[in-house]
Short mmCIF file of C-alpha atoms in Angstrom, two decimals:
data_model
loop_
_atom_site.label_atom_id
_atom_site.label_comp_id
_atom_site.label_asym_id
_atom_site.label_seq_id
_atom_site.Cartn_x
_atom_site.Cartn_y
_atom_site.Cartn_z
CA UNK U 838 11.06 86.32 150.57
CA UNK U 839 10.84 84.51 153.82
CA UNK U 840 13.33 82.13 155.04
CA UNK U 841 12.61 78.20 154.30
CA UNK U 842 12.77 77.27 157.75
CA UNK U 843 10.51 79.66 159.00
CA UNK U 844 7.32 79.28 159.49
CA UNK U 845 6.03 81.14 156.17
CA UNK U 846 8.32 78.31 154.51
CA UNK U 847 9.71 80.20 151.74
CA UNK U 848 6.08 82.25 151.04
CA UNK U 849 7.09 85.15 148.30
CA UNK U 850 5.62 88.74 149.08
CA UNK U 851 5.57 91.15 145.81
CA UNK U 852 4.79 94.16 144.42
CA UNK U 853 5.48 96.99 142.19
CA UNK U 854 5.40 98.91 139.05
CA UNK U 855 5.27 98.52 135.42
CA UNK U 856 6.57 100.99 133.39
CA UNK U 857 5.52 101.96 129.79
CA UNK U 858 7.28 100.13 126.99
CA UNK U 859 9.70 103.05 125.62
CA UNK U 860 10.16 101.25 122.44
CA UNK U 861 6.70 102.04 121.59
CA UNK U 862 5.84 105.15 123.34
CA UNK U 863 2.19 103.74 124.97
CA UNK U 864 1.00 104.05 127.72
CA UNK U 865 1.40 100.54 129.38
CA UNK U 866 1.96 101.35 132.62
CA UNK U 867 0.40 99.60 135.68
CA UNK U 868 0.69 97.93 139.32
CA UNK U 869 0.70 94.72 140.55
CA UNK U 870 0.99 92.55 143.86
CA UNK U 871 0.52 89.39 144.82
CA UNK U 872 2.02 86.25 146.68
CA UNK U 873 3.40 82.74 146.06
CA UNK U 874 3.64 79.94 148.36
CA UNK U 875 5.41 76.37 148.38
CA UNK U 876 2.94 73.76 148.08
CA UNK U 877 5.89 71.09 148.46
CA UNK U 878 9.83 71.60 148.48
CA UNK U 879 12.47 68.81 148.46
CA UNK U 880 15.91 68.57 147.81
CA UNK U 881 15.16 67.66 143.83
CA UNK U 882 12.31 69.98 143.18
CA UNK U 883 8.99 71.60 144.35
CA UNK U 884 5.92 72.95 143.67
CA UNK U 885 4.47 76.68 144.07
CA UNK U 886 1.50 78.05 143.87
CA UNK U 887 -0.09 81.61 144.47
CA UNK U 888 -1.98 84.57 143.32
CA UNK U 889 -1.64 88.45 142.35
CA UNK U 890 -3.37 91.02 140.65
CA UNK U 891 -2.81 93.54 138.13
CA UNK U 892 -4.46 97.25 137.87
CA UNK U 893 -3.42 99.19 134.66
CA UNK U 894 -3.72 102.62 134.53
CA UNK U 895 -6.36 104.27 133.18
CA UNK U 896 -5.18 105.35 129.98
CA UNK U 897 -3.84 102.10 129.40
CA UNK U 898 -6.07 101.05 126.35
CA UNK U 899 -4.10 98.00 125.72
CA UNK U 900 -5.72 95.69 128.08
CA UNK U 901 -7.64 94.99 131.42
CA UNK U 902 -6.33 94.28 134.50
CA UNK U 903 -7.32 91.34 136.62
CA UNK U 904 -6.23 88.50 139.36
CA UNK U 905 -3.85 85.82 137.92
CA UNK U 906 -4.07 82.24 139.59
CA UNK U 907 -0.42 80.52 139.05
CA UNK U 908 0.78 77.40 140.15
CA UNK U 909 4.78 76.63 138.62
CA UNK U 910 7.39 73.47 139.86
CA UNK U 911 10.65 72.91 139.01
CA UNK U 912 12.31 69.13 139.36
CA UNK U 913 16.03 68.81 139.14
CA UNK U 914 17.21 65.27 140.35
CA UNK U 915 20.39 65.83 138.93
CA UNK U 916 22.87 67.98 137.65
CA UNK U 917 22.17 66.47 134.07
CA UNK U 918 18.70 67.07 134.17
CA UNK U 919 16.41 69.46 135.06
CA UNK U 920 12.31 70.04 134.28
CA UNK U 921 10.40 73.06 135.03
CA UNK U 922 7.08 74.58 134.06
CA UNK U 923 4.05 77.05 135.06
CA UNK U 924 0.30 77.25 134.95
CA UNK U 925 -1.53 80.80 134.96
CA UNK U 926 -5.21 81.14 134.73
CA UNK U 927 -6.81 84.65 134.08
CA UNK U 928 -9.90 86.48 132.75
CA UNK U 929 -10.76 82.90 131.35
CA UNK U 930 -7.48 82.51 129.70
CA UNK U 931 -4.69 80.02 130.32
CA UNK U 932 -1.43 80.66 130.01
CA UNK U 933 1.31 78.22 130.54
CA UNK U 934 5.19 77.79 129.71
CA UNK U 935 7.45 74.32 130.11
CA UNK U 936 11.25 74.24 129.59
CA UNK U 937 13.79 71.20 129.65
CA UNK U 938 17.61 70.96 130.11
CA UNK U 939 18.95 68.20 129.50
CA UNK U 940 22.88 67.17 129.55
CA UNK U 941 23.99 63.55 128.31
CA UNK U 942 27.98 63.04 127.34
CA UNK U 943 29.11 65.24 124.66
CA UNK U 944 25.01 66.31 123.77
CA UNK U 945 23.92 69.35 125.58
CA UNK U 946 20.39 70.10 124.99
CA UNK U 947 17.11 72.59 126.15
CA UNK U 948 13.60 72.94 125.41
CA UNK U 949 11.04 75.52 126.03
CA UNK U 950 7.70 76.48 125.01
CA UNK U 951 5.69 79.22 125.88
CA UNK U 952 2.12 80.82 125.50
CA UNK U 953 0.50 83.62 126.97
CA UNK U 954 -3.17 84.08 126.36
CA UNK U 955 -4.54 87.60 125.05
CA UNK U 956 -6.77 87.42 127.84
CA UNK U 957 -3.77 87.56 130.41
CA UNK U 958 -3.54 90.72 132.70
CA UNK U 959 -0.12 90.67 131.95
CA UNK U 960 -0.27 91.78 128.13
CA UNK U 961 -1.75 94.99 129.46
CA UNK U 962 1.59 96.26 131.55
CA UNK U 963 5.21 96.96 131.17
CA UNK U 964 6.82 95.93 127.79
CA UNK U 965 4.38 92.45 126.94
CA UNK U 966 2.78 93.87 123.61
CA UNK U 967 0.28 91.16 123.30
CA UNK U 968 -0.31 87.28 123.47
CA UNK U 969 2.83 85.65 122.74
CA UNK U 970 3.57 82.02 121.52
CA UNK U 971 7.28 81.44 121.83
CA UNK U 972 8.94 77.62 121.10
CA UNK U 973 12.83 77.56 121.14
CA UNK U 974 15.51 74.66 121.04
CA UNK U 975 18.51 74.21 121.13
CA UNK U 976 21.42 71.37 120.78
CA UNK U 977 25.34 71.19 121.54
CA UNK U 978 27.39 68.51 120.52
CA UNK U 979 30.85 68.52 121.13
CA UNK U 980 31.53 65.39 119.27
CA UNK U 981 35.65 65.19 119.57
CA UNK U 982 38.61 67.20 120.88
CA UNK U 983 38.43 68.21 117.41
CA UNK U 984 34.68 68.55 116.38
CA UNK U 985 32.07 71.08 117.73
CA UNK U 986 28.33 71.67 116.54
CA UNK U 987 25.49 73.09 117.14
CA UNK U 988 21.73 73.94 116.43
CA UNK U 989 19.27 76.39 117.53
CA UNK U 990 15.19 77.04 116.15
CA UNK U 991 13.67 80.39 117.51
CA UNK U 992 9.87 81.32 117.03
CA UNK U 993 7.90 84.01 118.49
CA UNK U 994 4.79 85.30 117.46
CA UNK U 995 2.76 88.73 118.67
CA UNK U 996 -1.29 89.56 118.78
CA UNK U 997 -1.78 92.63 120.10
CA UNK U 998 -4.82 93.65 121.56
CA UNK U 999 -7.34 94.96 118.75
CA UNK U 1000 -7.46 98.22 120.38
CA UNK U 1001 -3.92 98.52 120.33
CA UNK U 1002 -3.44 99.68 116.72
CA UNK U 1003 -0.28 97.49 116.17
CA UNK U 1004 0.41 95.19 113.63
CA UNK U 1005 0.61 91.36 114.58
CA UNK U 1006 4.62 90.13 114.33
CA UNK U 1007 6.38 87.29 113.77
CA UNK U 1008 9.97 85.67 114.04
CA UNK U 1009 11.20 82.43 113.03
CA UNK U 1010 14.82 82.02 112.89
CA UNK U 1011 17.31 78.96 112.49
CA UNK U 1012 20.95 79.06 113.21
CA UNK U 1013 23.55 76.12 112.45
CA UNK U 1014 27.19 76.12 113.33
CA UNK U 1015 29.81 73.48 112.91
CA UNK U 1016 33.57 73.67 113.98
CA UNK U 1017 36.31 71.79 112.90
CA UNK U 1018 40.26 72.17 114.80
CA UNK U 1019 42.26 70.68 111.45
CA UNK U 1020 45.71 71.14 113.76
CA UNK U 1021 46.50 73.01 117.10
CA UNK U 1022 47.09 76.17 114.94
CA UNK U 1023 44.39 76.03 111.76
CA UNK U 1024 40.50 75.32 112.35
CA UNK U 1025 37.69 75.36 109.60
CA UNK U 1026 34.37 76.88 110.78
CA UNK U 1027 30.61 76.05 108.95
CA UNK U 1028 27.56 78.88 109.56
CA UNK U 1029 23.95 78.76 108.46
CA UNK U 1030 21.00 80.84 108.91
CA UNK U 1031 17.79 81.23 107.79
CA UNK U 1032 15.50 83.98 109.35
CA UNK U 1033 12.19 85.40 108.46
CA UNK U 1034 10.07 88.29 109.64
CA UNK U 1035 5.98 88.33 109.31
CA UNK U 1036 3.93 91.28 109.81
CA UNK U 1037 0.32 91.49 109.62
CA UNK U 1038 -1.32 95.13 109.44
CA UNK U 1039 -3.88 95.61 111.57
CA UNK U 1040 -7.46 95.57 110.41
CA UNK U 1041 -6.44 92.63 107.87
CA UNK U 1042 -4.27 95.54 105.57
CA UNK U 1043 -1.68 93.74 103.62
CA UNK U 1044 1.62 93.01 105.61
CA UNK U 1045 5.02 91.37 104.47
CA UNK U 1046 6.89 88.55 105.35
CA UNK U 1047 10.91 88.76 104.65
CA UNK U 1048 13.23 86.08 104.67
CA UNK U 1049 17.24 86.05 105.04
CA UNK U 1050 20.00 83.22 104.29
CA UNK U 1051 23.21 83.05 105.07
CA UNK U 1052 25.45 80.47 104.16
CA UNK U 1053 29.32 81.07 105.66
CA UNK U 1054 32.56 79.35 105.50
CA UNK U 1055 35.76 79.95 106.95
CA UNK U 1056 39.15 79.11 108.12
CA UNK U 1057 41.60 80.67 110.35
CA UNK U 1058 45.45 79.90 111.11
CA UNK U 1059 47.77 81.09 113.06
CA UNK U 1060 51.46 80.94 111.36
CA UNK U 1061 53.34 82.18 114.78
CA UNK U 1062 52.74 84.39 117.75
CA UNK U 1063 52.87 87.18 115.37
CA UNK U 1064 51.22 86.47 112.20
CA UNK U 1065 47.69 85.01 111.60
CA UNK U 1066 45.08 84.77 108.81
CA UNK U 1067 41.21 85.02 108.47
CA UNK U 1068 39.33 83.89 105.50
CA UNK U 1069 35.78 84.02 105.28
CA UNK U 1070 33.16 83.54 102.51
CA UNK U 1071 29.92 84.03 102.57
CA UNK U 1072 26.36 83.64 100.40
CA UNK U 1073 23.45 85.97 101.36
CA UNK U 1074 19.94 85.95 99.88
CA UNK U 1075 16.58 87.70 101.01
CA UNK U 1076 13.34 87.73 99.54
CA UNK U 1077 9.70 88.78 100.43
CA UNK U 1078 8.05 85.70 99.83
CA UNK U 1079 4.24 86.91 99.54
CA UNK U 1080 5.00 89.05 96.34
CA UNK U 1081 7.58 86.24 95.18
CA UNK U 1082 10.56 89.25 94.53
CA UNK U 1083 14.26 88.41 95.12
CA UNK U 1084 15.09 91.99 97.94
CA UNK U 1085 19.35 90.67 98.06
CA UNK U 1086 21.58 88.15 97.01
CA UNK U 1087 25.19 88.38 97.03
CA UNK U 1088 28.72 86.88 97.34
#
């Protein structure tokens, strides 16, 4: 990574290798290189934008190599506030990811949203199983001294390559917490989530998709420095939703 004031101006120099994915015992292993420079740099933000190219293996049957165009900024004008995002072109794919932060008062907040195209060197090395869509959100309100909450939505879904083998996966989750300080020594505490799993078998085989909810309350006090208490209670359910059949449920 040169040096800003140089006269490279901050130009980025890479390369290495990728590693098989262990979790699946393949044989994703590869090389890349490649090199990004700053287009324009300020004090609030700037803008990148470079090249670099990806040889798998040969035994690597889970996708082609190739040269990635990429062009990525990043504005920050404040503290409060900052914007980013990326551009990758590839094998005559595009893939592209934007994220937002975002802090106003008592609401903190992000934002991001990803996709990588199955055509993307990238899906071929280290532990990227295949195109990915990913969205995720989050908020934080700390409403009062005595009031906290917050919100999250997850969602990734997985295409491998065809001659992969693998079946295609999916996650959704949502999570909900509220908290609520009743004195300096006693607070009551709200949970919720709701997660599901898909899987699609490859060759269009039948699959599954599970889903999880959890509903929680609780309260803890603390009577002196000694002697506390912790009471929780709790709802779960699952079911696989595409035969209809109740899998759990309990209190």
């Amino acid at each position: 990574v040169s040096n800003r004031t140089s006269a490279l101006r901050g130009a980025e120099f890479f390369a290495g290798l990728a590693r098989p994915s262990l979790s699946f015992f393949d044989q994703s292993q590869g090389r890349m290189m490649g090199a990004l420079v700053p287009l324009m740099q300020g004090p609030s933000g700037r803008v990148r934008a470079g090249v670099f190219t990806v040889w798998p293996d040969q035994n690597n049957k889970l996708g082609k190599g190739g040269t990635v165009f990429h062009v990525d900024g990043r504005y920050a004008p404040s503290a409060n506030l900052a914007a980013e995002g990326e551009v990758a072109f590839a094998n005559g794919g595009l893939s592209w990811r934007a994220r937002l932060d975002l802090v106003h008062g008592p609401l903190t907040a992000y934002g991001e949203i990803s996709r990588l195209n199955r055509n993307s060197p990238l899906i071929s090395i280290g532990t990227h199983a295949g195109s990915t869509d990913t969205d995720a959100f989050a908020l934080h309100w700390r409403a009062t001294s005595r009031l906290d909450a917050s919100l999250s939505f997850n969602r990734t879904a997985v295409a491998p390559p065809a001659a992969a083998g693998r079946a295609a996966l999916g996650r959704t989750s949502l999570y909900a917490n509220a908290s609520y300080r009743l004195t300096m020594d006693s607070r009551l505490d709200f949970r919720f989530s709701q997660q599901r799993i898909d899987v699609n078998a490859p060759g269009g085989g039948s699959g599954f998709q599970l889903e999880t909810r959890t509903i929680a309350l609780g309260h803890n006090i603390r009577f002196n420095e000694r002697l506390s208490n912790n009471f929780q209670a709790r709802i779960n359910s699952s079911r696989e939703s595409r035969a209809n059949a109740e899998t759990e449920g309990g209190l």
